[in-house]
Amino acid sequence: MFELCPFLVPYHPQQSAGQTDKAYYISLGYKYEQETIEKQDKYLKRMCGLARLYAALSVSHIPKASTATTHPHPLTRVWSWLSSICNLTPHTDITASLLLDVLEVSGHALFTNYGKLFGKLLLLIQQKYFPLLENVKSEGGPTVRLEQFLTTAIRGQSIKEPEGGLRQGFV
C-alpha cells in the first residue's frame, strides 16, 4: 500500500536535481500508459481509495475467531499519520484529499477514543496546517471540502460514523 501511495508513509517526495519529470511523477504514485501520465482526477481517486482502505483497516475490529490479542494496525497509527502530516510540506490537492478521506473514515473512532485531545488535533490542522494547504491548492474542491469538514467537526466536537462499517462481532 505504501509503495502505491507514498503519502501514507507519510512521505512527500520532492523532485531531486537531475530527476526526470516521469521518474518524479512515478515516485508520487502516478501511473503511465506508454508515455502518457494518468489524469489528475483518476490519480486522486486512486490515492483516496488507498487512504480510505488504510483508515478502514485501523477502525476494523479483530474477528472473534482470531487468536490475536492486539490489532495489527491500531488506531494509534492513524493518529501518528495525522500528526506527522502536519510536519510535512503539503502537495497540491493530494494532501487535502487524503486528509479528508482519512478523517471521514476514521474520525468517528478517533473522537470516540481520544475525545477532546482529537478535537485539539483537528483545531491544529485547521489553524496551522490549513493555511499551508491554501498556498498549494490548484483547484478549490479538496481544500474547500476539507475546510467545511473541519469546521463542522470542531464546532460539533464529533464526526459522524462512516456508512457501511461492520459492527464488532460481525465476523
XYZ file of C-alpha atoms in Angstrom:
171
model
C 0.000 0.000 0.000
C 2.821 2.393 0.887
C 4.568 1.708 -2.417
C 1.399 2.675 -4.278
C 0.762 5.794 -2.175
C 3.905 7.196 -0.505
C 1.800 9.883 1.190
C 0.518 7.217 3.596
C 4.020 6.601 4.997
C 3.828 9.748 5.411
C 6.420 10.844 2.893
C 6.111 13.665 0.412
C 8.636 13.058 -2.350
C 10.419 16.124 -3.696
C 11.879 16.281 -7.176
C 15.638 15.962 -6.954
C 18.123 17.647 -9.257
C 18.515 15.678 -12.449
C 15.399 13.576 -11.857
C 13.142 13.395 -14.897
C 9.551 14.519 -14.611
C 8.387 10.986 -15.391
C 10.517 9.484 -12.602
C 9.286 12.126 -10.185
C 5.627 11.554 -11.009
C 6.091 7.802 -10.680
C 7.582 8.410 -7.203
C 4.381 10.315 -6.352
C 2.321 7.289 -7.364
C 1.191 8.349 -10.819
C 0.769 5.689 -13.481
C 1.887 5.975 -17.075
C 0.378 4.305 -20.117
C 3.105 4.364 -22.720
C 4.284 7.976 -22.384
C 1.018 9.480 -21.154
C 0.592 10.277 -17.470
C -2.753 9.424 -15.872
C -5.231 12.247 -15.431
C -5.237 14.151 -12.129
C -8.800 13.162 -11.189
C -8.094 9.461 -11.762
C -4.883 9.741 -9.713
C -6.696 11.469 -6.839
C -9.471 8.843 -6.818
C -6.934 6.006 -6.707
C -4.882 7.607 -3.940
C -8.013 8.446 -1.940
C -9.204 4.853 -2.268
C -5.928 3.671 -0.759
C -6.245 6.240 2.035
C -9.774 5.051 2.805
C -8.558 1.453 2.913
C -5.705 2.473 5.230
C -8.122 4.210 7.603
C -10.704 1.408 7.375
C -8.101 -1.170 8.410
C -7.427 0.838 11.547
C -11.052 1.114 12.602
C -11.910 -2.509 11.830
C -12.408 -4.989 14.642
C -10.469 -8.190 15.169
C -12.656 -11.204 14.286
C -13.883 -13.306 17.205
C -12.122 -16.388 15.884
C -8.768 -14.594 15.753
C -6.056 -15.602 18.195
C -4.504 -12.127 18.010
C -4.755 -10.096 21.178
C -3.731 -6.799 19.621
C -4.857 -5.111 16.439
C -2.262 -5.412 13.634
C -2.871 -1.808 12.551
C -4.340 0.054 15.528
C -5.982 3.467 15.505
C -2.814 4.922 17.026
C -1.210 4.577 13.574
C -3.815 6.909 12.089
C -3.191 9.370 14.937
C 0.549 9.187 14.173
C -0.113 9.681 10.466
C -2.292 12.734 11.087
C 0.234 14.332 13.426
C 3.132 13.514 11.085
C 1.364 15.011 8.072
C 1.252 18.336 9.918
C 5.065 18.397 9.896
C 5.362 17.990 6.112
C 5.015 20.489 3.313
C 1.686 19.762 1.614
C 1.399 18.730 -2.031
C -1.117 20.255 -4.405
C -4.613 18.809 -3.849
C -3.455 15.313 -2.818
C -2.667 16.214 0.799
C -6.063 17.854 1.367
C -7.832 14.953 -0.346
C -6.055 12.307 1.718
C -6.615 14.198 4.978
C -10.322 14.469 4.244
C -10.713 10.799 3.325
C -8.792 9.528 6.338
C -10.795 11.799 8.655
C -14.121 10.757 7.111
C -13.383 7.066 7.660
C -11.554 7.130 10.997
C -12.646 10.433 12.547
C -15.581 8.979 14.471
C -13.380 6.289 16.040
C -10.678 8.857 16.819
C -13.203 11.114 18.581
C -14.572 8.106 20.474
C -11.105 7.035 21.661
C -9.336 10.365 22.130
C -12.165 12.845 22.753
C -11.071 16.435 23.349
C -7.468 15.617 22.518
C -8.517 14.683 18.976
C -10.555 17.888 18.816
C -7.365 19.788 19.583
C -5.544 17.973 16.779
C -8.311 18.989 14.374
C -8.027 22.564 15.585
C -4.279 22.463 14.985
C -4.857 21.155 11.458
C -7.398 23.915 10.813
C -5.405 26.789 12.261
C -1.792 25.883 11.472
C -1.777 23.417 8.589
C -4.769 24.568 6.577
C -3.113 27.884 5.552
C -0.262 25.824 4.062
C -2.812 23.789 2.090
C -4.377 27.017 0.833
C -0.991 28.106 -0.537
C -0.590 24.988 -2.713
C -4.144 24.340 -3.901
C -4.723 24.241 -7.644
C -8.484 23.954 -7.530
C -10.868 24.692 -4.706
C -12.519 21.267 -4.438
C -10.440 19.211 -1.996
C -9.365 22.158 0.131
C -12.867 23.615 0.387
C -14.348 20.218 1.320
C -11.671 19.723 3.990
C -12.319 23.199 5.397
C -16.067 22.522 5.642
C -15.449 19.122 7.222
C -13.040 20.529 9.831
C -15.361 23.414 10.703
C -18.311 21.056 11.224
C -16.260 18.549 13.257
C -14.713 21.193 15.502
C -17.990 23.018 16.071
C -19.894 19.812 16.891
C -16.972 18.047 18.627
C -17.903 14.901 16.713
C -17.646 13.203 13.345
C -20.458 11.013 12.098
C -19.767 7.320 11.835
C -18.985 6.274 8.264
C -21.623 4.300 6.411
C -21.078 0.618 5.693
C -18.888 -0.198 8.674
C -19.224 -3.633 10.213
C -20.074 -3.786 13.883
C -17.850 -5.592 16.352
C -18.688 -9.289 16.426
C -19.983 -9.357 12.849
C -17.301 -11.844 11.825
